[in-house]
XYZ file of C-alpha atoms in Angstrom:
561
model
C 85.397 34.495 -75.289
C 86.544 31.351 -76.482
C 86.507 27.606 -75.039
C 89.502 26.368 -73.152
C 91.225 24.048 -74.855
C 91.781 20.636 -73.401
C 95.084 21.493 -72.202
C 94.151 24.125 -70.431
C 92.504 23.770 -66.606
C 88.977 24.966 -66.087
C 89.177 27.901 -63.633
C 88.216 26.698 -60.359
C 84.978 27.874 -58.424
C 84.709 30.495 -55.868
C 84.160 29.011 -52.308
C 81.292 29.668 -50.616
C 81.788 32.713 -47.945
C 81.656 32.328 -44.414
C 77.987 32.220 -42.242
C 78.792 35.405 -40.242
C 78.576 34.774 -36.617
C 75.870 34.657 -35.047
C 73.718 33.203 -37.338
C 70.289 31.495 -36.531
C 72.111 28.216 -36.609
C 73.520 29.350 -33.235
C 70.716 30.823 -31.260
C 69.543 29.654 -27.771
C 65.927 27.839 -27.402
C 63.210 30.014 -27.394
C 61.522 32.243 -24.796
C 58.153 30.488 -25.764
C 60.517 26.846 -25.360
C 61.880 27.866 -22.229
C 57.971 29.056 -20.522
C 56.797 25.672 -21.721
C 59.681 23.458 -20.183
C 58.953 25.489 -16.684
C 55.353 24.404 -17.186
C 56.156 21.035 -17.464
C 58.690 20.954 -14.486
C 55.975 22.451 -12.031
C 53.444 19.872 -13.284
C 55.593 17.251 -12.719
C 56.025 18.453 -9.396
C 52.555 19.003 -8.265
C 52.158 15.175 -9.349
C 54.855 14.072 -7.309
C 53.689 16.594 -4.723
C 50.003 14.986 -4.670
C 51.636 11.653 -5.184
C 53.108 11.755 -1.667
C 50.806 13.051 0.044
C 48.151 10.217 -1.029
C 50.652 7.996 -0.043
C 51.361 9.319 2.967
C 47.393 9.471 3.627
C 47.328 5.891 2.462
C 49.902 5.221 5.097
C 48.653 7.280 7.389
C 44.860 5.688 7.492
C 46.541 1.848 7.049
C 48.301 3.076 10.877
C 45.123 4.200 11.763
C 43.291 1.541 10.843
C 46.009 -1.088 12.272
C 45.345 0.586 15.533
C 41.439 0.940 15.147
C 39.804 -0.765 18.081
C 36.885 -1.739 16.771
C 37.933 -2.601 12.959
C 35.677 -5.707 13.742
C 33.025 -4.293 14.979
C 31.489 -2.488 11.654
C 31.319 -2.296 8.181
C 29.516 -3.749 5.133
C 28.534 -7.762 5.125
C 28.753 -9.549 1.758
C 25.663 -10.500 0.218
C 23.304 -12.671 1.609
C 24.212 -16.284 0.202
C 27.179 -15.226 -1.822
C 29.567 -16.310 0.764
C 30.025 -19.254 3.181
C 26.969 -19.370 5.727
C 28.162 -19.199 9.529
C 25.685 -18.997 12.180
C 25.926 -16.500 14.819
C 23.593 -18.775 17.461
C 22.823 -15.281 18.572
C 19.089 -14.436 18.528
C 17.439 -11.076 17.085
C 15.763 -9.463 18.879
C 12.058 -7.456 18.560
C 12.009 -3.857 19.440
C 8.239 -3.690 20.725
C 9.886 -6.147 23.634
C 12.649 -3.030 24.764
C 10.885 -2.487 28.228
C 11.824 -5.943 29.114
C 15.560 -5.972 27.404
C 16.446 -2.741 29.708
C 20.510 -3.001 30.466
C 20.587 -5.677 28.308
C 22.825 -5.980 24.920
C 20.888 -7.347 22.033
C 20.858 -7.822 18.386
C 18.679 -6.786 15.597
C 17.563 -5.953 12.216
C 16.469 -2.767 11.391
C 16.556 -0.150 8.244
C 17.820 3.284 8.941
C 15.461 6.393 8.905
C 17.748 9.015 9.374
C 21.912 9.377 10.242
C 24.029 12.266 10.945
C 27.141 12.921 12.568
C 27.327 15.501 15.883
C 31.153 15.999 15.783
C 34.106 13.073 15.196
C 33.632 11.764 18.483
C 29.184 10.936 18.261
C 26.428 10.064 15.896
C 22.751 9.605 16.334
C 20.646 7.303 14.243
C 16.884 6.737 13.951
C 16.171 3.083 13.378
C 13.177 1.235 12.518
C 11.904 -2.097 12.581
C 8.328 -2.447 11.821
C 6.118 0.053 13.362
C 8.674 1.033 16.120
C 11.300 3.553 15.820
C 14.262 3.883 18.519
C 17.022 6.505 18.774
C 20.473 5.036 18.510
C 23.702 6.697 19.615
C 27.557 5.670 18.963
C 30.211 7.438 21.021
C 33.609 7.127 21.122
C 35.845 5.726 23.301
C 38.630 3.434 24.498
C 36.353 0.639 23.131
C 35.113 2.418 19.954
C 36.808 4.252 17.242
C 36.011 7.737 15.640
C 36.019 5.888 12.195
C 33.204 3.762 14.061
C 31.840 6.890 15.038
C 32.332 8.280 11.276
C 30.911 5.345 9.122
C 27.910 4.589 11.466
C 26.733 8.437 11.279
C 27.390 8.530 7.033
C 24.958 5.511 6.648
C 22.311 5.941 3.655
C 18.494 6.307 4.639
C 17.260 3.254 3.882
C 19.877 0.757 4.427
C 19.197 -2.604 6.381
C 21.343 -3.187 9.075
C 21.967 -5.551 11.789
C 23.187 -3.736 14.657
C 24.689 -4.854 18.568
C 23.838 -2.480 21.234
C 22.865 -1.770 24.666
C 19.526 -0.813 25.894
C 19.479 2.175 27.830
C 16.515 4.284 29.505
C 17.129 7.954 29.146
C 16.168 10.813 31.062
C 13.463 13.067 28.796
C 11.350 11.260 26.506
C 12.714 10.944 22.584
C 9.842 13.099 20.364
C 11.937 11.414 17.263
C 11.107 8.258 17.880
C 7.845 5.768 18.729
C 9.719 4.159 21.476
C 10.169 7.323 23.970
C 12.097 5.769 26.933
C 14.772 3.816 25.688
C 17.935 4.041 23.394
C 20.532 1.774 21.801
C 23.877 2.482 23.149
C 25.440 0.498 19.876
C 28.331 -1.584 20.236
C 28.683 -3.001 16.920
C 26.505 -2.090 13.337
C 26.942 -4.395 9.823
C 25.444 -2.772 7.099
C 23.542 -5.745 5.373
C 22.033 -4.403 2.003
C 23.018 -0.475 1.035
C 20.285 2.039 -0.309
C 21.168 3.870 -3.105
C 20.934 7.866 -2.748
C 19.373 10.128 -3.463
C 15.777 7.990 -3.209
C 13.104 8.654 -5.853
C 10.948 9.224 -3.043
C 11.533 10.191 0.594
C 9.532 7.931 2.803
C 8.948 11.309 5.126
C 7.449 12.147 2.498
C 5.248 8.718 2.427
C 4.174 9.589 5.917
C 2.542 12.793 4.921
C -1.213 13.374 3.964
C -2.018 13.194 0.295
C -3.266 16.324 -1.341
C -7.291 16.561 -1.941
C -7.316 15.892 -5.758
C -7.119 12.434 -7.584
C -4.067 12.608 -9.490
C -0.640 14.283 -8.999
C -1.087 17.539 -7.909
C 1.704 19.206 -5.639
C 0.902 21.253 -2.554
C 3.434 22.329 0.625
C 2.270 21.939 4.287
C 2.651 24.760 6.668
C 5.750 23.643 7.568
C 7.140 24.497 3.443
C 7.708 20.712 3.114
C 5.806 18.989 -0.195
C 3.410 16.538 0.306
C 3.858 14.997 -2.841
C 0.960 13.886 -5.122
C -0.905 10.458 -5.283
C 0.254 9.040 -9.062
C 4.063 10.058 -7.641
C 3.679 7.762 -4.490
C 1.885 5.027 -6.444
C 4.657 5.272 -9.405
C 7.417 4.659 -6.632
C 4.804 2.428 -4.739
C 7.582 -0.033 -2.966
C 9.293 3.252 -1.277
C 5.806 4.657 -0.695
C 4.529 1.332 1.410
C 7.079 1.744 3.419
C 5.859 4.313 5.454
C 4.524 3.224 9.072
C 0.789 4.651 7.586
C 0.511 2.690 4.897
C 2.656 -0.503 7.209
C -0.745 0.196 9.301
C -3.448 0.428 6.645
C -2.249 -2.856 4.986
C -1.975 -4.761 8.300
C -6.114 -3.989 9.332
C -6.534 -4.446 5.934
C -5.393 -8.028 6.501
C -6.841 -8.129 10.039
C -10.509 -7.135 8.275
C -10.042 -10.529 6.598
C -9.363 -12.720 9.135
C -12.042 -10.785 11.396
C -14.204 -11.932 8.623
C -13.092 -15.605 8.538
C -13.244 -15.946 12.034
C -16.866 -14.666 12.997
C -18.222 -16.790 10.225
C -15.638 -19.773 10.828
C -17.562 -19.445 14.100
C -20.763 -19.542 12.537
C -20.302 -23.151 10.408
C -19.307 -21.242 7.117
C -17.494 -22.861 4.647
C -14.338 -21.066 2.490
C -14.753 -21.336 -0.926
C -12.637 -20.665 -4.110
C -14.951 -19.929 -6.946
C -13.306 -19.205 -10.459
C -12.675 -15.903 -11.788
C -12.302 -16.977 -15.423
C -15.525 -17.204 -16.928
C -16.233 -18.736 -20.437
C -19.203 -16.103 -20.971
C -20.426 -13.200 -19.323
C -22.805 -14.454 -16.405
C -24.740 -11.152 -14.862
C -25.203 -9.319 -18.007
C -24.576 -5.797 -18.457
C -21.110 -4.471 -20.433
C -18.381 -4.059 -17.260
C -17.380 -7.071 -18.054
C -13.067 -7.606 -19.245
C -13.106 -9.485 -22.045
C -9.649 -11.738 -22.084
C -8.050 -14.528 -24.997
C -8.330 -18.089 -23.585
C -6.320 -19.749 -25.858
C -8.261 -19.641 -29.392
C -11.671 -18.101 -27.653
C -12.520 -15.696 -25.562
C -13.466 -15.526 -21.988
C -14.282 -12.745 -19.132
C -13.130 -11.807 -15.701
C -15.483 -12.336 -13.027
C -17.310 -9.310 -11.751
C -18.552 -11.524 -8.794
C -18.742 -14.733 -7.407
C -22.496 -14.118 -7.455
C -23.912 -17.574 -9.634
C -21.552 -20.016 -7.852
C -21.988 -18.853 -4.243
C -25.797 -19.682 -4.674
C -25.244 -22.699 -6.913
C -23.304 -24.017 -3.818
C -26.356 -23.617 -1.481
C -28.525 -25.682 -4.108
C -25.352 -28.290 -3.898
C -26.656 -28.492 -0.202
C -23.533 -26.243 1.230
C -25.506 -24.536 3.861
C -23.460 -21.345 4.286
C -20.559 -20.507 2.457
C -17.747 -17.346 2.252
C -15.125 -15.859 0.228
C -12.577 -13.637 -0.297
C -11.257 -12.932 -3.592
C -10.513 -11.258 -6.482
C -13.590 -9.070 -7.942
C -13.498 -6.917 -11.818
C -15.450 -4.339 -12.645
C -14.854 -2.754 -16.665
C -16.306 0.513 -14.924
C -14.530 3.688 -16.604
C -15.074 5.638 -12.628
C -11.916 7.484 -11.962
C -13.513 8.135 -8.813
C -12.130 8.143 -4.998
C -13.950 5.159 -4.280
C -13.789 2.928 -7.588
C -11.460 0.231 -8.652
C -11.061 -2.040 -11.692
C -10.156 -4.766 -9.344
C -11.098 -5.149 -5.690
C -11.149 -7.732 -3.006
C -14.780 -9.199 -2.106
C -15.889 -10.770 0.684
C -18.616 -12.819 0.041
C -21.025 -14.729 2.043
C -24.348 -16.714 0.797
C -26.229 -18.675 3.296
C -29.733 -20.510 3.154
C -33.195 -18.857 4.878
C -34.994 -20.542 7.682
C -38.395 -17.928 7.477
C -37.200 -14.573 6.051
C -34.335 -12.892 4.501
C -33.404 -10.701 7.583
C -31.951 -13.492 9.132
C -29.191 -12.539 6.691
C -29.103 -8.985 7.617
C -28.910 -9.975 11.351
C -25.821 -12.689 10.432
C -24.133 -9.202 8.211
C -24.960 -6.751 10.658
C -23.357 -8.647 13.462
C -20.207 -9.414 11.917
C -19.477 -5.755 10.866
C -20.297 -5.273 14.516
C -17.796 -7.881 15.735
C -15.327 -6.343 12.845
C -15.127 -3.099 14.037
C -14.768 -4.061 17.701
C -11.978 -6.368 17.191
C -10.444 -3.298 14.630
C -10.759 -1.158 17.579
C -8.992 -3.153 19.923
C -6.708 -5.569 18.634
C -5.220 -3.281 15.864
C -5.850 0.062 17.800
C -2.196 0.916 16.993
C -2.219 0.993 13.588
C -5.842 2.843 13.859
C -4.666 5.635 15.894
C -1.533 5.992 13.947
C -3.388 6.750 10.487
C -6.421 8.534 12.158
C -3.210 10.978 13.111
C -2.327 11.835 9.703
C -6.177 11.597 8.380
C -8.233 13.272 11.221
C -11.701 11.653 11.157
C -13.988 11.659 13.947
C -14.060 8.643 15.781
C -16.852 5.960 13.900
C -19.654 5.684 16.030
C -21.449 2.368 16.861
C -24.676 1.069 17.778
C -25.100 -1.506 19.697
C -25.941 -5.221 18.789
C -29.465 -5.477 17.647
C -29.891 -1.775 17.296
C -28.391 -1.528 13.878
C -30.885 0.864 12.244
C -32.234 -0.539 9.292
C -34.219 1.832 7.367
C -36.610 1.399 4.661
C -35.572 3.106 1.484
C -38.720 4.882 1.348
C -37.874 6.544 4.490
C -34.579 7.552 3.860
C -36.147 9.062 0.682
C -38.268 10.716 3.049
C -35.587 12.002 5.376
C -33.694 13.442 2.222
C -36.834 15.320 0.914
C -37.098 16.706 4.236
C -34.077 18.337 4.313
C -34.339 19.467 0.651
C -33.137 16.891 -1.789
C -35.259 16.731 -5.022
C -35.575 12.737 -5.818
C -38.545 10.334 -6.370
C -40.068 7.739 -4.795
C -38.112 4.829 -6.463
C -34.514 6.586 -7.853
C -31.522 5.332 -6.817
C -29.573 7.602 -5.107
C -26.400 9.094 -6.039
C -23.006 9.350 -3.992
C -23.597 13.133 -2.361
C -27.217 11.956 -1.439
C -26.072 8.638 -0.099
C -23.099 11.120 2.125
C -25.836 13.354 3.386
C -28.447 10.740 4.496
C -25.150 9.155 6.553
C -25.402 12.737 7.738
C -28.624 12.698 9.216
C -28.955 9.080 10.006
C -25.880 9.935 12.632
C -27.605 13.330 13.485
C -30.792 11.260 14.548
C -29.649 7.638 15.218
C -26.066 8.388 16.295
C -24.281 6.117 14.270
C -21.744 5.682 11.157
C -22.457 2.671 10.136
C -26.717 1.304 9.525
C -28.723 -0.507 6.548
C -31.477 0.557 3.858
C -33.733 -2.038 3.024
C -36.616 -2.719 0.446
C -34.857 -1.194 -2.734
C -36.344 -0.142 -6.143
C -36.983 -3.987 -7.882
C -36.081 -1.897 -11.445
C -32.096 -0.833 -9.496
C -31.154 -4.310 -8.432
C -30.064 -7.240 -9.903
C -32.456 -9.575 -11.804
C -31.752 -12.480 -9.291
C -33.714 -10.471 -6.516
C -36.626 -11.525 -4.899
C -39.433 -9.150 -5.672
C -41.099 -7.685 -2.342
C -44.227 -8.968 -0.915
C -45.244 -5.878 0.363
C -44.708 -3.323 -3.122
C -44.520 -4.513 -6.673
C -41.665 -2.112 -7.239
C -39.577 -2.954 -4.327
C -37.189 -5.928 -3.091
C -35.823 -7.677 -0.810
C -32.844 -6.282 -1.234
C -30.748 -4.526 1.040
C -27.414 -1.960 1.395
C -25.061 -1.269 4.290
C -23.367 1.775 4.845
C -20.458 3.266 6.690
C -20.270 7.145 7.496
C -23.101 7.264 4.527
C -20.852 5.287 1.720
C -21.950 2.110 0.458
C -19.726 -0.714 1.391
C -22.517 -4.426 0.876
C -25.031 -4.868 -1.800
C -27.177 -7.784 -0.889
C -30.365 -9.387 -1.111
C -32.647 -12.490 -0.940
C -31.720 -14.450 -4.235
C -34.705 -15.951 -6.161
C -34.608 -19.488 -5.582
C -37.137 -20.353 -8.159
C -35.925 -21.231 -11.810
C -39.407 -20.230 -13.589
C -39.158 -17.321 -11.601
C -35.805 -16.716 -12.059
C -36.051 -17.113 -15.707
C -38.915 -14.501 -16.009
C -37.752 -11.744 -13.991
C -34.167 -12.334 -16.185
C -36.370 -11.652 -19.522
C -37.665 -8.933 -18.266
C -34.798 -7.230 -16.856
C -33.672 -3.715 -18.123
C -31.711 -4.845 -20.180
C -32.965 -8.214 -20.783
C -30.821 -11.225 -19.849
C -31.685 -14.568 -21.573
C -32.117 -17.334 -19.126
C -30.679 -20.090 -22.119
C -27.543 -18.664 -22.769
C -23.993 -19.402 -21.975
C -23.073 -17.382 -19.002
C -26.755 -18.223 -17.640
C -28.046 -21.642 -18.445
C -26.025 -23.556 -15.887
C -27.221 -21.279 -12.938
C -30.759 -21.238 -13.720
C -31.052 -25.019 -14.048
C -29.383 -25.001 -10.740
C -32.288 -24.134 -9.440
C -35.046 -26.948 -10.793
C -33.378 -29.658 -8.793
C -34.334 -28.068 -5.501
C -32.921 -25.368 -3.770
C -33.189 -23.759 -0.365
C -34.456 -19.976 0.073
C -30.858 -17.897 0.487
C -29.608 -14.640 0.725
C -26.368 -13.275 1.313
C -24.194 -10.195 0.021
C -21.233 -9.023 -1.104
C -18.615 -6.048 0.742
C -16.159 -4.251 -1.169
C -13.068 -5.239 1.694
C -10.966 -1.940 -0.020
C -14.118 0.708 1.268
C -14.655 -0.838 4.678
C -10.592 0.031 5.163
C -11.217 3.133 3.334
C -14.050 4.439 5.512
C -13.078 2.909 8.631
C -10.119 4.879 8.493
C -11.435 8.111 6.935
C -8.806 7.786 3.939
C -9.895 10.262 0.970
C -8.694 7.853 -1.778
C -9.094 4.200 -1.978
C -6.246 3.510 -3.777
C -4.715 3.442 -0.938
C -5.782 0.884 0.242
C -4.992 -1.494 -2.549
C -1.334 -2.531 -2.440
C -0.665 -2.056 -6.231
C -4.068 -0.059 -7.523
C -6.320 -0.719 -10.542
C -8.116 1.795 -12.306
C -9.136 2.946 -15.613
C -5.674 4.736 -15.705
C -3.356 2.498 -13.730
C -2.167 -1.380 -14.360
C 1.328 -0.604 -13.414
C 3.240 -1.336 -11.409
């Protein structure tokens, strides 16, 4: 084939042929296009759907609420101090007064124990304030809303509130409740601080006996309800104390002290504040806690043992305290603490040292009278939950007081194996309190004339045995709750019953040489002794752990919270 020549046209090209019909450039959208639009249609108008009918809600509840009578009436308050202060002039009122506030509408503060709503028209609430509990009821009417009704019976457990309501006397006693014959017809109720929920701890719970061990061990009552372990209740301690038991062991805790002040306040005592941080280690021994005072060391008190009688050779007759006492003892026991509260008294000797005991034994005698009736509430309430017999007194001037050798005696007899001048341990010291009750009739009595070698090297050596003092224990329902004793009052003395102490304590050093030199200026014969104020609540009370009776516990385990 040959080339065109330049006069001659190139052939033209073939068009292209025709897309036959109905080609994919033609088709429809697809089936899977078309399911997905639908899809997207319905959603759209389910959101529109829901969209309207929150509105119309929204509307709906804005009517209601325009025509709620008693919008005013309830609610949440801002925070205390965060907005403008305006008195009310209206008083608050306290619920142990109801029986004389009968018909009458008052106001109060209170924390809620337990809400619930009976149907859209009433709710029942228990309410507390202190120790007393009162059922309140909110019912609706022409003068008070269902939403009332609604938010006062959805209120957490816990809450403080300040509620407006009438006092009414009902018909059958309320079991619910401490006060029995009256309830709080409530008119208006301000939520003033909200509890969170669910609570770490239920404060039913709180209310409930501890189980027997010392740690956290879990049983169930008969009822199939826990009663939750002692390191639980201590971890949450601030819900824990603020169940109505442990309300009532703190406040004769506190009425033990000023039982104590006021007997010997009576007697020409003198408070005193003697110092718990000690440059050396006064009483010898190891249970001392050893602390950094700036670029040297120094020790927590274990008593305030040297100063008390340092004070009666600075001519202060008598003297008492309450304070802070540490023990380094590693006893993760049921009656043991790292840190307890003292109370202390030292006060000089006319003629012999049992003018002391006479002084001790009649203030624990006073104590526990006053216990019984002034705070025979809080007593009774506890006693409930921790059945103890009742403690059994003697009378004044019949306190038994029973030489040591006798109570060995009395032990032997009924087949304890122990000689003539061991100390005795904690179930021998339980089951002499046994038979001292079973043959004096009473909880609470003295030992006197301890083993010299088992007390302190301050102690003034008997007159009567070589290896006994004048020393002297008290005990209630056979636990030991004073150590005490006549206090030498002689420095020579003092100094050579120190040296040869077991272990030896030497009379010229640090923690020593101030208090014996006390004593060559002149000082008075004394005596005096020192209660643990955590056992006598302990005891008193028949409580099976002592840490609860110490409002945030120290023990070889525990310095938190």
């Amino acid at each position: 084939m040959t080339e065109p020549t330049p006069s001659q046209p190139a052939p033209a090209e073939k068009p292209a042929a025709a897309a036959p019909a109905g080609g994919e450039e033609n088709k429809g959208p697809s089936k899977s296009a078309l399911k997905k639009a639908q899809k997207e249609k319905e959603k759209a108008e389910k959101k529109a759907a829901a969209k309207a009918r929150e509105l119309a809600e929204r509307q709906k509840k804005e009517a209601a609420d325009a025509l709620d009578v008693s919008k005013e009436d309830y609610g949440e308050l801002p925070l205390c101090g965060s907005a403008e202060f305006k008195p009310t002039g209206l008083k608050r009122e306290d619920l142990s007064n109801v029986e004389s506030l009968e018909d009458k509408e008052i106001v109060f503060r209170c924390w809620v124990e337990n809400a619930r709503v009976q149907s859209a028209k009433l709710a029942f609430l228990n309410l507390r304030q202190g120790l007393n509990t009162v059922q309140a009821v909110v019912a609706a009417s022409d003068k008070l809303s269902k939403q009332m009704v609604k938010f006062c019976g959805s209120v957490t457990t816990e809450s403080t509130l300040v509620v407006t309501g009438l006092v009414k006397r009902v018909q059958e006693p309320i079991k619910s409740a401490t006060i029995k014959n009256f309830e709080i017809h409530i008119t208006k109720l301000f939520v003033e601080v909200k509890a969170q929920s669910p609570l770490p701890l239920q404060v039913d719970d709180a209310e409930r006996p501890i189980p027997s061990g010392l740690g956290d061990e879990e049983e169930q009552a008969d009822d199939g309800k826990p009663i939750v372990g002692l390191n639980t209740r201590l971890n949450n301690r601030t819900i824990d104390l603020r169940a109505k038991i442990n309300h009532s062991i703190f406040v004769i805790k506190s009425g033990v002290c000023a039982l104590f002040q006021e007997f010997l306040g009576q007697k020409g005592f003198t408070l005193i504040h003697t110092p718990k941080i000690l440059g050396a280690a006064s009483e010898g021994g190891a249970n001392v806690f050893e602390l950094k005072y700036f670029d040297r060391p120094a020790y927590l008190a274990q008593s305030p043992q040297f100063y008390k009688q340092m004070l009666i050779a600075s001519r202060f007759q008598k003297v008492m305290e309450i304070g802070p006492v540490f023990r380094a003892e590693n006893s993760n026991t049921a009656r043991h603490l790292t840190e307890f509260t003292g109370l202390d008294l030292e006060m000089e000797i006319q003629e012999n040292y049992h003018e002391v005991m006479t002084v001790l034994e009649d203030l624990m005698l006073f104590i526990f009278k006053e216990l019984n009736t002034r705070f025979k509430k809080e007593t009774d309430l506890v006693r409930s939950v921790y059945h103890v017999d009742e403690f059994k007194l003697p009378e004044s001037g019949k306190v038994p007081r029973i030489p040591f050798q006798e109570g060995i005696k009395m032990l032997r007899e009924a087949g304890e194996e122990l000689g003539d001048y061991d100390d005795l341990t904690t179930p021998q010291e339980k089951h002499l309190g046994r038979l001292v009750l079973e043959k004096y009739g009473t909880d609470f009595y003295v030992l006197d004339q301890f083993p010299l070698a088992i007390r302190p090297a301050y102690t003034m050596p008997s007159p009567h045995d070589s290896k006994l003092s004048n020393s002297y224990d008290m005990f209630m329902r056979g636990q030991e709750i004073l150590s005490g004793a006549q206090r030498i009052h002689n420095a020579d003395l003092l100094a050579d019953m120190m040296r040869k102490h077991d272990p030896p304590i030497d009379p010229n050093s640090a923690g020593t040489k101030d208090y014996v030199e006390s004593f060559r200026y002149g000082c008075p014969p004394h005596g005096g002794g020192g209660f643990g104020l955590e056992r006598i609540v302990q005891f008193w009370l028949g409580l099976p752990n002592i840490r609860m009776t110490s409002l945030f516990p120290r023990d070889p385990q525990r310095v938190i919270p």
